[in-house]
Short mmCIF file of C-alpha atoms in Angstrom, two decimals:
data_model
loop_
_atom_site.label_atom_id
_atom_site.label_comp_id
_atom_site.label_asym_id
_atom_site.label_seq_id
_atom_site.Cartn_x
_atom_site.Cartn_y
_atom_site.Cartn_z
CA MET A 169 106.97 146.41 117.77
CA ASN A 170 104.68 145.33 114.95
CA SER A 171 103.03 148.66 114.70
CA THR A 172 106.45 150.28 113.61
CA THR A 173 107.02 147.65 110.89
CA GLN A 174 103.55 148.38 109.79
CA GLN A 175 104.37 152.28 109.62
CA LYS A 176 107.46 151.47 107.75
CA ARG A 177 105.55 149.30 105.28
CA SER A 178 102.95 152.04 104.17
CA ALA A 179 105.77 154.71 103.83
CA ASP A 180 107.67 152.13 101.56
CA PRO A 181 108.51 154.28 98.36
CA ARG A 182 107.79 151.10 95.89
CA ARG A 183 104.53 150.63 97.42
CA LEU A 184 103.67 154.30 97.17
CA TRP A 185 104.90 154.32 93.57
CA SER A 186 102.62 151.33 92.45
CA ALA A 187 99.68 152.95 94.07
CA TYR A 188 100.00 156.39 92.54
CA ALA A 189 101.81 155.88 89.40
CA PRO A 190 99.06 154.31 87.28
CA PRO A 191 96.28 156.95 87.98
CA ALA A 192 99.06 159.74 87.62
CA ALA A 193 100.16 158.42 84.09
CA LEU A 194 96.60 158.05 83.07
CA LEU A 195 95.88 161.83 84.19
CA VAL A 196 99.00 162.89 82.21
CA LEU A 197 97.95 161.04 79.19
CA PHE A 198 94.42 162.59 79.19
CA ILE A 199 95.89 166.13 79.54
CA LEU A 200 98.44 165.53 76.66
CA ALA A 201 95.39 164.23 74.50
CA TRP A 202 93.44 167.44 75.33
CA GLN A 203 96.43 169.45 74.47
CA CYS A 204 96.88 167.79 71.20
CA ALA A 205 93.08 168.10 70.37
CA THR A 206 92.70 171.73 70.92
CA TRP A 207 95.98 172.22 68.79
CA LEU A 208 94.91 169.77 65.96
CA TRP A 209 91.35 171.05 65.42
CA GLN A 210 92.21 174.64 66.27
CA ILE A 211 89.49 174.78 68.78
CA GLU A 212 88.92 178.45 70.02
CA SER A 213 90.04 179.20 73.34
CA TYR A 214 86.50 180.42 74.62
CA LEU A 215 85.06 177.06 73.67
CA LEU A 216 87.86 174.64 75.02
CA PRO A 217 90.87 176.35 76.22
CA SER A 218 94.06 173.90 75.84
CA PRO A 219 95.69 172.73 79.29
CA ALA A 220 98.42 175.15 78.62
CA ASP A 221 95.97 177.98 78.38
CA VAL A 222 94.38 176.96 81.67
CA LEU A 223 97.81 177.11 83.23
CA ARG A 224 98.68 180.38 81.90
CA ALA A 225 95.40 181.73 82.99
CA GLY A 226 95.69 180.28 86.58
CA VAL A 227 99.23 182.07 86.87
CA GLU A 228 97.78 185.19 85.33
CA ALA A 229 94.65 185.24 87.97
CA ARG A 230 96.70 184.15 90.95
CA GLY A 231 96.61 187.24 92.85
CA LEU A 232 92.81 187.40 92.18
CA LEU A 233 92.33 183.85 93.23
CA SER A 234 93.88 183.74 96.67
CA ASN A 235 91.11 185.46 98.29
CA HIS A 236 88.30 183.51 96.37
CA VAL A 237 90.02 180.21 97.47
CA GLN A 238 90.27 181.36 100.97
CA GLN A 239 86.68 182.12 101.15
CA THR A 240 85.56 178.81 99.70
CA LEU A 241 87.86 176.93 102.12
CA ARG A 242 86.45 178.85 105.07
CA GLU A 243 82.97 178.10 103.93
CA THR A 244 83.88 174.36 103.34
CA LEU A 245 85.46 173.85 106.70
CA LEU A 246 82.86 175.68 108.87
CA GLY A 247 79.98 173.78 107.06
CA PHE A 248 81.93 170.54 107.44
CA GLY A 249 82.65 171.02 111.05
CA LEU A 250 78.95 171.88 111.35
CA ALA A 251 77.86 168.64 109.61
CA LEU A 252 80.46 166.69 111.66
CA LEU A 253 78.90 167.96 115.16
CA VAL A 254 75.29 167.59 114.08
CA GLY A 255 75.87 164.20 112.49
CA VAL A 256 77.68 162.63 115.51
CA VAL A 257 75.04 164.28 118.07
CA LEU A 258 72.12 162.78 115.84
CA ALA A 259 73.81 159.43 115.49
CA VAL A 260 74.48 159.12 119.30
CA THR A 261 70.90 160.29 120.00
CA ILE A 262 69.50 157.61 117.52
CA ASP A 263 71.64 155.08 119.17
CA LEU A 264 70.72 155.75 122.52
CA SER A 265 66.92 155.91 122.07
CA ALA A 266 65.02 153.23 120.14
CA PHE A 267 62.06 155.58 119.80
CA LEU A 268 64.13 158.42 118.47
CA ARG A 269 65.60 155.86 116.01
CA LYS A 270 62.22 154.83 114.67
CA ALA A 271 61.12 158.62 114.60
CA LEU A 272 64.13 160.15 113.09
CA TYR A 273 65.76 157.77 110.81
CA PRO A 274 63.12 157.67 108.12
CA LEU A 275 62.77 161.60 108.38
CA LEU A 276 66.53 161.68 107.69
CA VAL A 277 66.22 159.67 104.57
CA ILE A 278 63.50 161.71 103.40
CA SER A 279 65.45 164.90 103.92
CA GLN A 280 67.99 163.59 101.37
CA THR A 281 65.23 163.53 98.72
CA VAL A 282 64.90 167.30 98.71
CA PRO A 283 67.37 168.81 96.13
CA ILE A 284 69.53 170.84 98.14
CA MET A 285 70.20 173.43 95.25
CA THR A 286 66.68 174.24 95.59
CA LEU A 287 66.95 175.21 99.21
CA ALA A 288 70.10 177.54 98.62
CA PRO A 289 67.74 180.44 97.39
CA LEU A 290 65.49 180.10 100.36
CA LEU A 291 68.50 180.18 102.67
CA VAL A 292 69.59 183.46 101.17
CA ILE A 293 66.22 184.96 101.60
CA TRP A 294 66.24 183.99 105.26
CA LEU A 295 69.91 184.54 106.15
CA GLY A 296 70.88 187.20 103.57
CA TYR A 297 74.13 187.57 101.81
CA THR A 298 76.21 186.39 104.74
CA ILE A 299 78.54 183.16 104.97
CA TRP A 300 75.56 181.37 106.59
CA PRO A 301 73.64 180.12 103.74
CA LYS A 302 76.82 178.62 102.28
CA ILE A 303 77.87 176.87 105.63
CA ILE A 304 74.49 175.50 105.75
CA VAL A 305 74.30 173.93 102.26
CA VAL A 306 77.68 172.53 102.99
CA ALA A 307 76.54 171.04 106.25
CA LEU A 308 73.16 169.81 104.53
CA MET A 309 75.16 167.93 101.99
CA CYS A 310 77.76 166.47 104.47
CA PHE A 311 75.82 165.44 107.35
CA PHE A 312 73.81 162.53 105.98
CA PRO A 313 76.66 160.02 105.20
CA ILE A 314 78.10 160.86 108.98
CA VAL A 315 75.06 160.13 110.54
CA VAL A 316 74.38 156.96 108.58
CA THR A 317 77.65 155.41 109.09
CA THR A 318 78.11 156.39 112.72
CA VAL A 319 74.74 154.95 113.53
CA ASP A 320 75.80 151.77 111.75
CA GLY A 321 79.13 151.70 113.62
CA LEU A 322 77.60 152.17 117.18
CA SER A 323 75.15 149.46 116.53
CA SER A 324 77.45 146.92 115.20
CA ALA A 325 79.23 146.32 118.51
CA ASP A 326 79.77 142.44 118.99
CA PRO A 327 76.94 141.24 121.38
CA GLU A 328 79.32 138.87 123.25
CA MET A 329 81.80 141.71 123.85
CA LEU A 330 78.89 143.71 125.42
CA ALA A 331 78.05 140.57 127.34
CA LEU A 332 81.66 140.14 128.63
CA LEU A 333 81.92 143.72 129.70
CA GLN A 334 78.54 143.44 131.47
CA SER A 335 80.03 140.12 133.22
CA MET A 336 82.91 142.35 134.44
CA GLY A 337 80.44 144.71 136.10
CA ALA A 338 80.46 147.47 133.55
CA THR A 339 77.82 150.24 133.48
CA ARG A 340 75.95 151.05 130.52
CA ARG A 341 78.19 154.34 130.22
CA GLN A 342 81.36 152.33 130.60
CA VAL A 343 80.21 150.02 127.87
CA PHE A 344 79.51 152.95 125.73
CA ARG A 345 82.73 154.47 125.99
CA ILE A 346 85.09 151.43 126.16
CA VAL A 347 83.29 149.21 123.48
CA ARG A 348 80.67 151.01 121.32
CA VAL A 349 82.43 154.46 120.78
CA PRO A 350 85.91 153.13 119.60
CA GLY A 351 84.14 150.46 117.65
CA ALA A 352 82.30 153.07 115.62
CA ILE A 353 85.33 155.33 114.92
CA PRO A 354 86.30 153.57 111.57
CA ALA A 355 82.79 153.80 110.46
CA LEU A 356 82.62 157.42 111.39
CA PHE A 357 85.87 158.07 109.28
CA SER A 358 84.09 156.30 106.42
CA GLY A 359 81.35 158.82 106.66
CA ILE A 360 83.81 161.69 106.92
CA ARG A 361 85.66 160.56 103.66
CA ILE A 362 82.42 160.35 101.74
CA ALA A 363 81.22 163.95 103.28
CA VAL A 364 84.31 165.66 102.59
CA THR A 365 84.27 164.86 98.76
CA TYR A 366 80.82 166.71 98.81
CA SER A 367 81.73 169.65 100.88
CA VAL A 368 83.55 171.77 98.39
CA VAL A 369 80.66 171.16 95.90
CA GLY A 370 78.32 172.41 98.60
CA ALA A 371 80.29 175.72 98.95
CA ILE A 372 80.22 176.35 95.22
CA ILE A 373 76.56 175.93 95.07
CA GLY A 374 76.07 178.10 97.91
CA GLU A 375 78.16 180.73 96.31
CA TRP A 376 76.45 180.55 93.00
CA VAL A 377 72.92 181.67 94.65
CA GLY A 378 74.56 184.73 96.19
CA ALA A 379 77.93 185.86 97.30
CA SER A 380 80.53 188.23 96.67
CA GLN A 381 83.59 186.23 97.05
CA GLY A 382 84.50 182.47 96.49
CA LEU A 383 85.52 180.14 93.77
CA GLY A 384 81.76 179.88 92.87
CA VAL A 385 81.47 183.60 92.27
CA PHE A 386 84.87 183.64 90.24
CA MET A 387 83.36 180.69 88.11
CA LEU A 388 80.15 182.58 87.30
CA ARG A 389 81.87 185.91 86.66
CA ALA A 390 84.34 184.21 84.32
CA ALA A 391 81.66 182.26 82.37
CA ASN A 392 79.59 185.47 82.09
CA SER A 393 82.61 187.20 80.33
CA PHE A 394 83.41 184.09 78.31
CA ARG A 395 86.80 183.64 80.14
CA THR A 396 86.42 179.78 79.69
CA ASP A 397 90.13 179.35 80.85
CA TRP A 398 89.42 181.04 84.11
CA VAL A 399 86.26 178.67 84.59
CA PHE A 400 88.68 175.63 84.14
CA VAL A 401 91.04 177.36 86.58
CA ALA A 402 88.27 177.37 89.09
CA ILE A 403 87.22 173.83 88.55
CA ALA A 404 90.89 172.64 88.85
CA LEU A 405 91.13 174.58 92.08
CA CYS A 406 87.84 172.89 93.45
CA SER A 407 89.19 169.57 92.76
CA LEU A 408 92.41 170.22 94.28
CA LEU A 409 90.72 171.56 97.38
CA SER A 410 88.70 168.27 97.43
CA ILE A 411 91.61 166.09 96.97
CA LEU A 412 93.51 168.04 99.66
CA LEU A 413 90.63 167.73 102.16
CA PHE A 414 90.39 164.07 101.38
CA THR A 415 94.25 163.51 102.11
CA VAL A 416 94.09 165.17 105.33
CA VAL A 417 91.14 162.87 106.31
CA SER A 418 92.92 159.92 105.22
CA VAL A 419 95.98 160.94 107.14
CA ALA A 420 94.09 161.69 110.32
CA GLU A 421 92.38 158.22 110.07
CA ARG A 422 95.62 156.55 109.91
CA LEU A 423 97.08 158.40 112.72
CA ALA A 424 93.96 157.94 114.78
CA LEU A 425 93.52 154.27 113.93
CA PRO A 426 96.79 152.69 114.22
CA TRP A 427 94.92 149.29 115.34
CA TYR A 428 92.73 149.37 112.28
CA TYR A 429 95.64 149.30 109.96
CA THR A 430 97.59 146.43 111.79
CA SER A 431 97.21 143.61 109.42
CA THR A 432 97.21 140.03 111.06
CA ARG A 433 100.73 138.91 111.71
CA ALA A 434 102.96 141.54 109.94
CA GLU A 435 105.28 139.38 108.16
CA ARG A 436 105.06 139.53 104.31
CA TRP A 437 106.35 136.81 102.07
CA GLU A 438 107.16 137.30 98.59
CA GLU A 439 108.44 135.52 95.69
CA ILE A 440 111.79 136.80 94.55
CA GLU A 441 111.50 137.92 90.80
CA GLY A 442 114.03 138.05 88.26
CA GLU A 443 116.64 135.76 89.53
CA ALA A 444 116.23 132.93 87.41
CA MET B 35 93.33 144.08 146.16
CA SER B 36 92.57 140.37 145.13
CA GLN B 37 89.20 139.16 146.01
CA ALA B 38 89.53 135.76 147.99
CA ALA B 39 88.64 132.46 146.08
CA CYS B 40 85.32 131.27 147.20
CA THR B 41 83.36 128.17 147.01
CA VAL B 42 81.05 128.21 144.21
CA GLU B 43 77.80 125.81 144.44
CA VAL B 44 75.10 125.47 141.70
CA SER B 45 71.87 124.12 143.41
CA ASP B 46 69.05 122.70 141.40
CA LEU B 47 69.49 124.91 138.53
CA ILE B 48 66.72 124.85 135.74
CA LYS B 49 66.61 127.00 132.91
CA ALA B 50 64.30 126.92 129.62
CA PHE B 51 64.31 129.22 126.57
CA ARG B 52 61.59 129.78 124.07
CA VAL B 53 62.67 128.52 120.59
CA ASN B 54 60.41 129.44 117.70
CA GLY B 55 57.56 129.59 120.26
CA GLN B 56 58.30 126.32 121.76
CA PRO B 57 59.69 126.01 125.39
CA LEU B 58 62.99 124.23 125.30
CA ARG B 59 64.37 123.14 128.61
CA VAL B 60 68.26 123.46 128.70
CA LEU B 61 69.27 122.89 132.16
CA ASP B 62 67.24 120.43 134.22
CA GLY B 63 68.12 120.32 137.92
CA VAL B 64 72.10 120.68 137.60
CA ASN B 65 73.89 120.54 140.89
CA LEU B 66 77.55 120.88 141.32
CA ARG B 67 80.04 122.29 143.68
CA ALA B 68 83.73 123.78 143.21
CA ASP B 69 85.45 124.17 146.61
CA ARG B 70 87.52 127.13 147.31
CA GLY B 71 90.76 127.15 145.16
CA THR B 72 89.80 124.04 143.20
CA PHE B 73 89.74 123.37 139.49
CA VAL B 74 86.47 121.82 138.27
CA THR B 75 85.61 120.84 134.94
CA LEU B 76 82.27 120.38 133.20
CA ILE B 77 82.27 118.14 130.19
CA GLY B 78 79.51 117.25 128.04
CA PRO B 79 78.16 117.25 124.33
CA SER B 80 77.92 120.06 122.26
CA GLY B 81 75.05 122.30 122.74
CA CYS B 82 73.99 120.65 126.10
CA GLY B 83 73.86 123.96 127.77
CA LYS B 84 77.42 124.30 129.52
CA SER B 85 77.81 127.80 128.26
CA THR B 86 74.19 128.75 129.47
CA LEU B 87 75.34 127.24 132.69
CA LEU B 88 78.43 129.63 132.90
CA ASN B 89 76.43 132.53 131.71
CA ILE B 90 73.97 131.96 134.65
CA VAL B 91 76.77 131.60 137.15
CA ALA B 92 78.40 134.87 135.69
CA GLY B 93 74.94 136.72 136.35
CA LEU B 94 74.36 137.42 132.62
CA GLN B 95 71.27 135.07 132.58
CA HIS B 96 68.75 134.40 135.44
CA PRO B 97 67.64 130.86 136.24
CA ASP B 98 64.01 129.73 136.23
CA GLN B 99 64.73 127.84 139.27
CA GLY B 100 67.52 127.06 141.65
CA GLN B 101 70.34 129.14 143.19
CA ILE B 102 73.96 130.02 142.94
CA LEU B 103 75.81 129.98 146.25
CA PHE B 104 79.22 131.74 146.76
CA ASP B 105 80.75 130.53 150.04
CA GLY B 106 77.15 129.13 151.07
CA VAL B 107 75.43 132.39 150.57
CA ALA B 108 72.81 132.57 147.57
CA THR B 109 74.08 135.40 145.47
CA GLY B 110 71.38 137.28 143.43
CA ASP B 111 73.47 140.02 141.71
CA ARG B 112 76.57 138.24 140.51
CA LEU B 113 77.78 140.72 137.75
CA GLY B 114 81.24 141.77 138.48
CA ARG B 115 81.87 139.08 140.76
CA VAL B 116 83.53 136.39 138.56
CA GLY B 117 85.93 136.43 135.90
CA LEU B 118 84.40 135.10 132.66
CA MET B 119 86.41 134.07 129.75
CA PRO B 120 84.10 133.16 126.56
CA GLN B 121 85.25 130.87 123.82
CA ARG B 122 86.31 133.76 121.61
CA ASP B 123 89.12 135.87 123.04
CA LEU B 124 86.96 138.93 122.56
CA LEU B 125 89.88 141.27 122.86
CA LEU B 126 89.16 144.85 122.24
CA PRO B 127 90.93 145.41 118.65
CA TRP B 128 91.81 148.99 119.35
CA ARG B 129 93.51 148.45 122.69
CA THR B 130 96.99 147.12 122.85
CA VAL B 131 97.69 143.87 124.88
CA LEU B 132 98.15 146.03 128.13
CA GLY B 133 95.25 148.16 127.63
CA ASN B 134 93.06 144.86 127.16
CA ALA B 135 94.63 143.38 130.27
CA LEU B 136 93.77 146.58 132.28
CA LEU B 137 89.95 146.25 131.52
CA GLY B 138 89.02 144.86 134.95
CA PRO B 139 90.98 147.20 136.84
CA GLU B 140 89.64 150.27 134.92
CA LEU B 141 86.03 149.16 135.15
CA HIS B 142 86.59 148.65 138.85
CA GLY B 143 88.02 152.12 139.38
CA GLU B 144 91.51 150.78 140.60
CA ASP B 145 94.61 153.06 140.71
CA PRO B 146 95.83 153.00 137.08
CA GLU B 147 99.59 153.28 137.88
CA ALA B 148 99.56 150.32 140.33
CA ALA B 149 97.25 148.13 138.11
CA ARG B 150 99.65 148.88 135.16
CA ARG B 151 102.78 147.87 137.09
CA ASP B 152 100.96 144.74 138.32
CA ALA B 153 100.00 143.89 134.59
CA LEU B 154 103.50 144.44 133.22
CA SER B 155 105.00 142.33 135.96
CA LEU B 156 102.72 139.42 134.92
CA LEU B 157 103.35 139.81 131.20
CA PRO B 158 106.19 137.26 131.14
CA LEU B 159 104.23 134.62 133.17
CA PHE B 160 101.71 134.96 130.33
CA GLY B 161 104.31 134.55 127.59
CA LEU B 162 103.48 138.13 126.37
CA GLN B 163 106.76 139.92 127.33
CA GLY B 164 107.54 142.67 124.76
CA PHE B 165 104.06 142.68 123.48
CA ALA B 166 102.55 145.10 125.98
CA ASP B 167 102.12 147.69 123.04
CA SER B 168 101.21 145.34 120.34
CA TYR B 169 97.39 145.01 118.99
CA PRO B 170 95.68 141.98 119.20
CA ALA B 171 95.63 141.60 115.48
CA ALA B 172 99.38 141.30 115.40
CA LEU B 173 99.27 138.23 117.91
CA SER B 174 99.07 134.43 117.25
CA GLY B 175 95.89 132.45 118.46
CA GLY B 176 97.68 131.21 121.39
CA MET B 177 98.89 134.54 122.46
CA ARG B 178 95.48 136.34 122.04
CA GLN B 179 94.05 133.29 124.34
CA ARG B 180 96.85 134.11 126.83
CA ALA B 181 96.12 137.82 126.61
CA ALA B 182 92.48 136.91 127.21
CA LEU B 183 93.32 134.95 130.17
CA LEU B 184 95.52 137.78 131.62
CA ARG B 185 92.47 140.04 131.40
CA THR B 186 90.36 137.56 133.24
CA PHE B 187 92.95 137.00 136.06
CA LEU B 188 93.35 140.66 136.46
CA CYS B 189 89.54 141.07 137.28
CA ARG B 190 90.84 139.65 140.59
CA GLN B 191 87.41 138.04 141.38
CA GLY B 192 88.84 134.77 142.82
CA VAL B 193 86.29 132.79 140.67
CA LEU B 194 87.23 132.24 136.98
CA LEU B 195 84.86 130.79 134.55
CA LEU B 196 86.53 129.47 131.32
CA ASP B 197 84.46 128.43 128.45
CA GLU B 198 86.58 126.27 126.17
CA PRO B 199 89.46 128.63 126.27
CA PHE B 200 91.74 126.33 124.10
CA GLY B 201 88.72 124.90 121.99
CA ALA B 202 90.00 126.67 118.78
CA LEU B 203 93.73 126.08 119.08
CA ASP B 204 95.72 123.22 117.58
CA ALA B 205 96.78 120.31 119.54
CA LEU B 206 100.32 121.38 120.19
CA SER B 207 99.54 124.81 121.24
CA ARG B 208 96.75 123.47 123.41
CA SER B 209 98.90 121.03 125.37
CA GLY B 210 101.37 123.79 125.96
CA LEU B 211 98.96 126.03 127.38
CA GLN B 212 97.02 123.38 129.57
CA GLU B 213 100.44 122.96 131.42
CA TRP B 214 101.01 126.58 131.42
CA LEU B 215 97.42 127.15 132.85
CA LEU B 216 98.06 124.83 135.73
CA ARG B 217 101.31 126.86 136.96
CA VAL B 218 99.39 129.95 136.73
CA TRP B 219 96.36 128.60 138.52
CA GLN B 220 98.58 127.27 141.27
CA GLN B 221 100.28 130.60 141.67
CA PHE B 222 96.84 132.58 142.04
CA GLY B 223 94.90 129.89 143.81
CA TYR B 224 91.62 130.93 142.07
CA THR B 225 88.57 128.66 142.14
CA VAL B 226 88.02 127.51 138.30
CA LEU B 227 84.98 126.35 136.68
CA PHE B 228 86.10 125.05 133.29
CA ILE B 229 84.29 123.72 130.27
CA THR B 230 85.81 121.55 127.49
CA HIS B 231 84.74 118.88 125.09
CA ASP B 232 88.04 117.03 125.58
CA VAL B 233 88.15 114.33 127.97
CA GLU B 234 91.87 114.22 128.32
CA GLU B 235 92.02 118.04 128.89
CA ALA B 236 89.32 117.80 131.62
CA LEU B 237 91.18 114.99 133.69
CA PHE B 238 94.62 116.55 133.03
CA LEU B 239 93.71 119.85 134.66
CA SER B 240 90.84 119.07 137.20
CA ASP B 241 90.41 118.21 140.73
CA ARG B 242 86.86 117.17 139.86
CA VAL B 243 85.09 116.45 136.63
CA TYR B 244 81.27 116.85 136.21
CA VAL B 245 79.89 115.00 133.08
CA LEU B 246 76.62 116.61 131.85
CA THR B 247 73.93 114.72 129.73
CA GLU B 248 72.63 115.94 126.33
CA ARG B 249 69.93 118.53 126.59
CA PRO B 250 68.28 119.11 128.85
CA ALA B 251 71.47 118.98 130.79
CA ARG B 252 71.80 116.93 134.17
CA VAL B 253 74.96 115.83 135.98
CA CYS B 254 75.33 112.10 134.89
CA LEU B 255 78.59 111.62 136.55
CA GLU B 256 80.62 113.55 139.36
CA LEU B 257 84.23 112.32 139.54
CA ASP B 258 87.15 113.32 141.74
CA VAL B 259 90.45 113.00 140.35
CA PRO B 260 92.92 111.91 142.76
CA LEU B 261 96.11 112.66 140.87
CA SER B 262 98.90 114.44 142.77
CA ARG B 263 99.91 118.10 141.73
CA PRO B 264 101.89 119.58 140.31
CA ARG B 265 101.08 117.62 137.27
CA GLU B 266 103.17 116.58 134.33
CA ARG B 267 102.12 115.69 130.99
CA ALA B 268 103.35 112.04 131.52
CA ILE B 269 100.52 111.29 134.02
CA THR B 270 98.13 111.06 131.07
CA LEU B 271 100.08 107.92 130.39
CA LEU B 272 99.40 106.30 133.57
CA PRO B 273 96.95 103.32 134.07
CA GLU B 274 95.03 105.39 136.82
CA PHE B 275 94.38 108.11 134.21
CA ALA B 276 93.35 105.51 131.57
CA LEU B 277 90.74 104.12 134.08
CA LEU B 278 89.47 107.74 134.98
CA LYS B 279 89.24 108.26 131.28
CA GLN B 280 87.25 105.27 130.80
CA GLN B 281 84.64 106.35 133.28
CA VAL B 282 84.27 109.70 131.83
CA LEU B 283 83.99 108.20 128.36
CA ALA B 284 81.53 105.76 129.65
CA ALA B 285 79.37 108.39 131.15
CA LEU B 286 79.50 110.42 127.92
CA ALA B 287 78.20 107.48 125.79
CA GLY B 288 75.26 107.42 128.14
CA THR B 289 76.08 104.08 129.89
CA CYS B 290 76.32 105.28 133.46
CA PRO B 291 73.47 104.63 135.66
CA ASP B 292 71.01 107.37 135.94
CA GLU B 293 70.93 108.65 139.59
CA THR B 294 67.36 110.14 139.37
CA GLY B 295 65.85 107.08 137.82
CA ARG B 296 64.06 108.96 135.26
CA PRO B 297 63.92 107.94 131.82
CA ARG B 298 66.54 109.47 129.56
#
């Protein structure tokens, strides 16, 4: 009963409007300013193309772009999937064994101090011009936030809750399945949301080092031939891809965690404005 | 399906903890007895070790000395043998009311369909009809408490340990829930060990009241409550009730003669 009112609430057009209109307006304002600046100061297109130029270039290159976008998306998704798998397995391992927690956790933190861009050429040397170096770069960038948030989520179970289940005769396995895992899912999703915003960047870096297809390759080629407008097209597509992935994750989270989005006692009391 | 209610005896229970390196005795030879199907309340000052006592009966902590007997038999492994309800409702936020209520049957590997039907048929009695699929976050404090009690009842353990279940509620919801608890308890016939700070609540609900001293806790008064059942709220206004209340209050104030003769 309450959950349905909750869903209605989140789909309320007025709320959607109030959430998305301000950033959208600011973005439009920024694009307009950019357009005016390029026009007022007569900036050369190879230095800074106007938004209209970028749009035109995008339409012009659309046949060319579709394969590049698909390739980047493929690398991103495979790399992210690998990161998710490895991240969750590592988190559970760390959670189950106090020894592994002590041994692994500091090493994981240290691993993040290695600049991943410098690893990419090595990966190409080892794995060749295949899709693997890109997948691994994406996975390396994504797994860390997933491990950290999931470990925290698993260890944040309420001790009294654990005692209660124990008093009911639950085994360790049952406690893990019934209390600790579901309690860690919101934290896992936080990690996934951070990770997914890195993932496209990871694929682009992987492609810069050596690839024949992908948005990163398209970007390099465009820059080398001074097609700055195409560089901007690639940048816009990268950020669109990231936004798309972020949205998918957010929707999945809402669907997976209806309880997390059930606010206390669903009635909302508001003052009625504008009647005086 | 339902475990028969049994007699619970606590015999010479001693328990100490180490606090900042110093040993601290919490329970100092506690003896008490709850006969099969009776409602027994422990009342005592805050921090006197009542919750420790319940945790030991539930099997979550081990006594330094003394025994817990179920139907006269010393029982070592008590985990899963009693239904414990802690002060906080501790409902799993990601499970609906029904999912929370079914926790016990699920842990004990009962037939899920039968358990589900059983739980659904009990929802009206627990004032939760129509809320089977609600998440705990959407419930009021009283409803959450009743949902937690339903979960405890459905453990079907015959012995219920209730640790101040109404402690966090306002006086009105509290008095309504007390009457309701009595009705439900009479229907199920479980043995209940109940903890409270509230003298009137203790007397209104119980067949017997144990008053505990400050830490280290000992029993300083064992009082049978000879009021007939079913009980109405109005009995709290009777002179007999006032007399009983006086006795408990006197014991709590530390004026009762110390049976063991040890200095307090």
